[in-house]
CSV table of C-alpha atoms and ligand atoms in Angstrom, one decimal:
chain,number,residue,atom,x,y,z
A,1,MET,CA,11.1,-29.7,-36.6
A,2,PRO,CA,9.6,-26.9,-38.8
A,3,LYS,CA,5.8,-27.2,-39.5
A,4,THR,CA,5.7,-28.1,-43.2
A,5,GLY,CA,2.4,-28.0,-45.2
A,6,LYS,CA,2.4,-31.8,-45.1
A,7,PHE,CA,2.8,-31.9,-41.3
A,8,ILE,CA,-0.2,-29.5,-40.9
A,9,ILE,CA,-2.4,-31.6,-43.3
A,10,ASN,CA,-1.5,-34.7,-41.4
A,11,SER,CA,-2.3,-33.0,-38.1
A,12,ALA,CA,-5.7,-32.0,-39.4
A,13,LYS,CA,-6.4,-35.5,-40.6
A,14,GLU,CA,-5.4,-36.8,-37.2
A,15,TYR,CA,-7.6,-34.3,-35.5
A,16,LYS,CA,-10.6,-35.4,-37.7
A,17,ASN,CA,-10.0,-39.0,-36.7
A,18,ARG,CA,-10.0,-38.4,-33.0
A,19,SER,CA,-13.1,-39.3,-30.9
A,20,ILE,CA,-15.5,-36.6,-29.7
A,21,ASP,CA,-14.2,-37.0,-26.1
A,22,ASN,CA,-10.7,-36.2,-27.2
A,23,ARG,CA,-11.9,-33.1,-29.1
A,24,SER,CA,-13.5,-31.7,-26.0
A,25,GLU,CA,-10.1,-32.0,-24.3
A,26,ILE,CA,-8.6,-29.9,-27.1
A,27,ASN,CA,-11.4,-27.4,-26.8
A,28,ILE,CA,-10.2,-26.4,-23.3
A,29,ASN,CA,-7.9,-24.0,-25.1
A,30,VAL,CA,-10.7,-22.2,-26.9
A,31,PRO,CA,-10.8,-18.6,-25.6
A,32,THR,CA,-13.5,-17.7,-23.1
A,33,LEU,CA,-15.9,-14.8,-23.6
A,34,ALA,CA,-13.9,-12.6,-21.1
A,35,GLN,CA,-10.7,-13.3,-23.1
A,36,ARG,CA,-12.4,-12.4,-26.4
A,37,LEU,CA,-13.7,-9.2,-24.8
A,38,GLU,CA,-10.2,-8.4,-23.5
A,39,PHE,CA,-8.7,-9.0,-26.9
A,40,SER,CA,-11.3,-6.8,-28.6
A,41,ILE,CA,-10.5,-4.0,-26.1
A,42,ALA,CA,-6.8,-4.3,-26.9
A,43,VAL,CA,-7.5,-4.1,-30.6
A,44,LEU,CA,-9.8,-1.1,-30.2
A,45,ASN,CA,-7.1,0.6,-28.0
A,46,ARG,CA,-4.4,0.0,-30.6
A,47,LEU,CA,-6.6,1.4,-33.4
A,48,LEU,CA,-7.2,4.6,-31.3
A,49,ILE,CA,-3.5,4.9,-30.5
A,50,GLY,CA,-2.6,4.3,-34.1
A,51,PHE,CA,-5.1,6.9,-35.4
A,52,VAL,CA,-4.0,9.7,-33.0
A,53,THR,CA,-0.3,9.0,-33.6
A,54,PHE,CA,-0.6,8.8,-37.4
A,55,TYR,CA,-2.8,11.9,-37.6
A,56,MET,CA,-0.5,14.0,-35.4
A,57,CYS,CA,2.6,12.8,-37.3
A,58,TRP,CA,1.0,13.6,-40.6
A,59,MET,CA,-0.1,17.0,-39.3
A,60,CYS,CA,3.4,17.9,-38.2
A,61,LEU,CA,5.5,16.2,-40.9
A,62,ARG,CA,3.7,17.6,-43.9
A,63,LEU,CA,5.0,21.1,-43.1
A,64,LYS,CA,8.3,22.7,-44.2
A,65,VAL,CA,11.2,21.5,-41.9
A,66,LYS,CA,11.5,25.0,-40.3
A,67,GLU,CA,7.8,25.0,-39.3
A,68,ILE,CA,7.5,21.4,-38.0
A,69,PRO,CA,6.2,21.6,-34.3
A,70,PHE,CA,8.7,19.0,-32.9
A,71,HIS,CA,7.2,19.5,-29.5
A,72,ALA,CA,3.8,18.1,-30.6
A,73,LEU,CA,5.5,15.4,-32.7
A,74,PHE,CA,7.8,14.1,-29.9
A,75,CYS,CA,5.3,14.4,-27.1
A,76,THR,CA,2.7,12.4,-29.1
A,77,VAL,CA,5.1,9.6,-30.1
A,78,GLY,CA,6.7,9.4,-26.7
A,79,PHE,CA,3.7,9.7,-24.4
A,80,VAL,CA,0.8,8.4,-26.5
A,81,PHE,CA,2.4,5.8,-28.7
A,82,LEU,CA,5.4,4.4,-26.8
A,83,MET,CA,4.1,4.8,-23.2
A,84,ALA,CA,0.7,3.3,-24.0
A,85,GLU,CA,2.4,0.3,-25.8
A,86,GLY,CA,4.8,-0.1,-22.8
A,87,LEU,CA,1.8,-0.2,-20.4
A,88,MET,CA,0.1,-2.9,-22.5
A,89,ALA,CA,3.2,-5.1,-22.8
A,90,HIS,CA,2.1,-7.1,-19.7
A,91,TYR,CA,-1.5,-7.7,-20.9
A,92,ARG,CA,-2.5,-11.3,-21.6
A,93,SER,CA,-4.6,-10.1,-24.5
A,94,ASN,CA,-1.8,-8.0,-26.1
A,95,ALA,CA,-1.1,-9.6,-29.5
A,96,TRP,CA,2.6,-8.8,-29.9
A,97,SER,CA,3.6,-9.9,-26.4
A,98,GLN,CA,1.5,-13.2,-26.4
A,99,LEU,CA,4.6,-15.3,-27.4
A,100,CYS,CA,6.8,-13.8,-24.7
A,101,TYR,CA,7.4,-15.1,-21.2
A,102,ARG,CA,7.1,-12.9,-18.1
A,103,PRO,CA,10.8,-11.7,-18.0
A,104,GLU,CA,10.7,-10.8,-21.7
A,105,LYS,CA,7.5,-8.9,-21.2
A,106,THR,CA,9.1,-7.0,-18.4
A,107,ARG,CA,12.1,-6.2,-20.5
A,108,LEU,CA,9.9,-5.0,-23.4
A,109,HIS,CA,7.9,-2.9,-20.9
A,110,TRP,CA,10.8,-1.0,-19.4
A,111,ILE,CA,12.6,-0.5,-22.8
A,112,LEU,CA,9.4,1.0,-24.3
A,113,GLN,CA,8.8,3.2,-21.2
A,114,LEU,CA,12.4,4.4,-21.1
A,115,ILE,CA,12.5,5.3,-24.9
A,116,GLY,CA,8.9,6.8,-24.6
A,117,SER,CA,10.0,8.9,-21.6
A,118,ILE,CA,13.2,10.1,-23.3
A,119,VAL,CA,11.3,11.1,-26.5
A,120,GLY,CA,8.6,12.8,-24.5
A,121,ILE,CA,11.0,14.7,-22.3
A,122,ILE,CA,13.0,15.9,-25.3
A,123,GLY,CA,9.6,17.1,-26.7
A,124,ILE,CA,8.9,19.1,-23.5
A,125,GLY,CA,12.5,20.4,-23.5
A,126,ILE,CA,12.2,21.8,-27.0
A,127,LYS,CA,9.1,23.7,-26.0
A,128,ILE,CA,10.6,25.1,-22.8
A,129,CYS,CA,13.6,26.3,-24.9
A,130,LEU,CA,11.3,28.0,-27.5
A,131,GLU,CA,8.9,29.8,-25.1
A,132,ASN,CA,9.7,33.1,-23.4
A,133,LYS,CA,6.8,32.8,-20.9
A,134,HIS,CA,6.5,29.4,-19.1
A,135,PHE,CA,3.7,27.3,-17.9
A,136,TYR,CA,0.8,29.7,-18.2
A,137,THR,CA,-1.9,27.4,-19.6
A,138,ILE,CA,-3.6,24.3,-18.2
A,139,HIS,CA,-1.8,22.3,-20.9
A,140,GLY,CA,1.6,23.7,-19.9
A,141,VAL,CA,1.1,23.1,-16.2
A,142,LEU,CA,-0.1,19.5,-16.6
A,143,GLY,CA,2.8,19.0,-18.9
A,144,LEU,CA,5.2,20.2,-16.3
A,145,VAL,CA,3.7,17.9,-13.6
A,146,THR,CA,3.9,15.1,-16.2
A,147,LEU,CA,7.6,15.8,-16.7
A,148,ILE,CA,8.3,15.7,-12.9
A,149,LEU,CA,6.3,12.5,-12.4
A,150,CYS,CA,7.9,10.9,-15.4
A,151,LEU,CA,11.4,11.4,-13.9
A,152,VAL,CA,10.2,10.0,-10.5
A,153,SER,CA,8.5,7.2,-12.2
A,154,LEU,CA,11.7,6.3,-14.1
A,155,ALA,CA,13.6,6.1,-10.8
A,156,SER,CA,10.9,4.0,-9.2
A,157,GLY,CA,11.0,1.7,-12.3
A,158,LEU,CA,14.8,1.2,-11.7
A,159,SER,CA,14.1,0.3,-8.1
A,160,SER,CA,11.3,-2.0,-9.1
A,161,LEU,CA,13.6,-3.7,-11.7
A,162,TYR,CA,16.1,-4.4,-8.8
A,163,ALA,CA,13.3,-5.2,-6.3
A,164,ASN,CA,15.0,-8.5,-5.2
A,165,GLU,CA,18.3,-6.9,-4.6
A,166,LEU,CA,16.7,-4.2,-2.6
A,167,LYS,CA,14.5,-6.4,-0.5
A,168,GLN,CA,16.5,-5.8,2.6
A,169,ARG,CA,15.6,-2.1,2.5
A,170,LEU,CA,12.2,-2.2,0.8
A,171,GLN,CA,9.6,-4.9,0.6
A,172,PRO,CA,9.3,-5.9,-3.2
A,173,ILE,CA,5.5,-5.8,-3.0
A,174,ILE,CA,5.5,-2.2,-1.8
A,175,ASN,CA,8.3,-1.3,-4.2
A,176,LYS,CA,6.3,-2.6,-7.2
A,177,ALA,CA,3.0,-1.1,-6.0
A,178,VAL,CA,4.6,2.3,-5.7
A,179,HIS,CA,6.0,2.0,-9.2
A,180,ASN,CA,2.6,0.9,-10.5
A,181,ALA,CA,0.8,3.9,-8.9
A,182,LEU,CA,3.5,6.4,-10.1
A,183,GLY,CA,3.4,5.0,-13.6
A,184,LEU,CA,-0.4,5.3,-13.7
A,185,CYS,CA,-0.3,8.9,-12.4
A,186,THR,CA,2.3,9.8,-15.0
A,187,PHE,CA,0.3,8.4,-17.9
A,188,THR,CA,-3.0,9.9,-16.6
A,189,LEU,CA,-1.3,13.4,-16.4
A,190,ALA,CA,0.3,12.9,-19.8
A,191,MET,CA,-3.1,12.1,-21.3
A,192,LEU,CA,-4.7,15.1,-19.6
A,193,SER,CA,-2.0,17.4,-21.0
A,194,MET,CA,-2.6,15.8,-24.4
A,195,TYR,CA,-6.3,16.4,-24.0
A,196,TYR,CA,-5.7,20.1,-23.6
A,197,SER,CA,-3.1,20.2,-26.3
A,198,PHE,CA,-5.9,20.1,-28.8
A,199,GLU,CA,-6.9,23.6,-27.6
A,200,THR,CA,-3.5,25.1,-28.2
A,201,GLU,CA,-2.5,27.3,-31.2
A,202,ILE,CA,-0.4,24.5,-32.9
A,203,PHE,CA,-3.5,22.3,-33.3
A,204,MET,CA,-5.7,25.3,-34.3
A,205,ASP,CA,-3.1,26.4,-37.0
A,206,TYR,CA,-2.1,23.1,-38.5
A,207,SER,CA,-5.2,20.9,-38.1
A,208,LEU,CA,-8.3,20.6,-40.3
A,209,ASP,CA,-9.9,23.8,-41.6
A,210,ALA,CA,-12.2,25.9,-39.4
A,211,ALA,CA,-15.5,24.4,-40.6
A,212,ASN,CA,-14.7,21.0,-39.2
A,213,TYR,CA,-12.3,22.1,-36.4
A,214,MET,CA,-14.5,21.9,-33.3
A,215,ASP,CA,-16.0,18.5,-34.2
A,216,PHE,CA,-12.6,17.1,-35.0
A,217,ARG,CA,-11.1,18.5,-31.8
A,218,LEU,CA,-13.9,16.9,-29.8
A,219,LEU,CA,-13.3,13.6,-31.6
A,220,MET,CA,-9.5,13.7,-30.8
A,221,GLN,CA,-10.3,14.5,-27.1
A,222,ILE,CA,-12.8,11.6,-26.8
A,223,MET,CA,-10.1,9.3,-28.3
A,224,ILE,CA,-7.5,10.4,-25.8
A,225,CYS,CA,-10.0,9.7,-22.9
A,226,LEU,CA,-10.7,6.2,-24.3
A,227,ILE,CA,-6.9,5.5,-24.7
A,228,LEU,CA,-6.4,6.5,-21.1
A,229,ILE,CA,-9.2,4.2,-19.8
A,230,LEU,CA,-8.3,1.3,-22.1
A,231,SER,CA,-4.5,1.4,-21.5
A,232,SER,CA,-4.7,1.8,-17.7
A,233,TYR,CA,-7.4,-0.6,-16.6
A,234,GLY,CA,-4.7,-3.4,-16.5
A,235,PRO,CA,-2.3,-1.6,-14.0
A,236,LEU,CA,-5.3,-0.3,-12.1
A,237,TRP,CA,-6.7,-3.7,-11.7
A,238,CYS,CA,-3.3,-5.1,-10.7
A,239,PHE,CA,-2.9,-2.3,-8.1
A,240,LEU,CA,-6.4,-2.8,-6.6
A,241,TYR,CA,-6.0,-6.5,-6.3
A,242,SER,CA,-2.4,-6.5,-5.1
A,243,LYS,CA,-1.7,-8.0,-1.7
A,244,ILE,CA,-1.5,-4.4,-0.3
A,245,TRP,CA,-5.2,-3.9,-1.0
A,246,LYS,CA,-6.0,-7.3,0.6
A,247,CYS,CA,-4.1,-6.4,3.7
A,248,CYS,CA,-6.2,-3.2,4.2
B,301,HEM,C1,1.5,14.4,-23.6
B,301,HEM,C2,1.9,15.2,-24.4
B,301,HEM,C3,2.4,16.6,-24.1
B,301,HEM,C4,3.0,17.1,-23.0
B,301,HEM,C5,3.5,16.3,-21.8
B,301,HEM,C6,3.3,18.5,-23.2
B,301,HEM,C7,3.9,19.3,-22.3
B,301,HEM,C8,4.0,20.7,-22.5
B,301,HEM,C9,4.6,21.6,-21.5
B,301,HEM,C10,5.4,21.3,-20.2
B,301,HEM,C11,4.5,22.9,-22.0
B,301,HEM,C12,5.0,24.2,-21.3
B,301,HEM,C13,6.3,24.7,-21.9
B,301,HEM,C14,6.6,26.1,-21.4
B,301,HEM,O1,5.6,26.8,-21.0
B,301,HEM,O2,7.8,26.4,-21.3
B,301,HEM,C15,3.8,22.8,-23.3
B,301,HEM,C16,3.5,23.9,-24.0
B,301,HEM,C17,2.8,23.9,-25.2
B,301,HEM,N1,2.4,22.7,-25.9
B,301,HEM,FE1,2.6,20.8,-25.2
B,301,HEM,N2,2.8,18.9,-24.4
B,301,HEM,C18,2.3,17.7,-25.0
B,301,HEM,C19,1.7,17.6,-26.3
B,301,HEM,C20,1.4,18.7,-27.1
B,301,HEM,C21,0.8,18.6,-28.4
B,301,HEM,C22,0.3,17.3,-29.1
B,301,HEM,C23,0.7,19.9,-28.9
B,301,HEM,C24,0.0,20.4,-30.2
B,301,HEM,C25,-1.0,19.9,-30.7
B,301,HEM,C26,1.2,20.8,-27.9
B,301,HEM,C27,1.3,22.2,-28.0
B,301,HEM,C28,1.8,23.0,-27.1
B,301,HEM,C29,1.8,24.5,-27.2
B,301,HEM,C30,1.2,25.3,-28.4
B,301,HEM,C31,2.4,25.0,-26.0
B,301,HEM,C32,2.7,26.5,-25.7
B,301,HEM,C33,1.5,27.1,-25.1
B,301,HEM,C34,1.0,26.4,-23.8
B,301,HEM,O3,1.8,26.3,-22.8
B,301,HEM,O4,-0.1,25.9,-23.8
B,301,HEM,N3,1.7,20.0,-26.8
B,301,HEM,N4,3.5,21.5,-23.5
């Protein structure tokens, strides 16, 4: 039955009339301090991801179509926005996946990771096609390793999705731990590459004017470090406390 206003008012009256003992039973669902902290971390992370994504999209899309640096645009949306959201899909404190059960969270996780990887890979592909000289900066080399790891990580994701079917050949726990570790490495390298992207000529040419440039660049780099830490503490925790760790 849908919850009408009348229904809610009646429930509130009912709640008021309950004895104090009964109320303490209901209070069991009140979030703990740790849960509140986790929720605040997720909100902070989302604000940081939102700021970096919106700023980079604004920086790229306000230009004339011919000048738009699609590499920067696609890589930011794919690796920073979609991949970080995909990583957070399994979090208890993640607002939008709160209402989902585990299989739905898993589906959302792999869909976001797949789309994020495809968008990011297209972004890298665009730059490789445009450049004459390849992989000559820290940013470019880190980006290349990200690309390779991203492909391996997608393959490991597929094997992890079919962990039960493959259990004769590979223990599911190892299968999932390998995917977890590869996913973490890919995201870490993508964020490191993103960190150095703020030192490239695209950011220098199209970002804020010279007077504020260094401060703003530093701010963006700090934000990327925070996004890396706040998005990956979940999978890292999971990996450290997996049964593999306990066996060692
Ligand atoms: C995680 C996101 C990113 C990844 C994985 C990535 C990856 C790459 C790769 C692999 C290259 C080398 C292409 C080649 O040499 O053929 C490259 C070059 C380049 N990227 Fe990115 N990129 C990312 C984000 C960005 C952003 C946001 C910007 C701009 C603000 C940017 C600006 C550049 C520039 C100017 C080059 C050419 C010069 C150089 O290699 O440093 N990239 N990127």
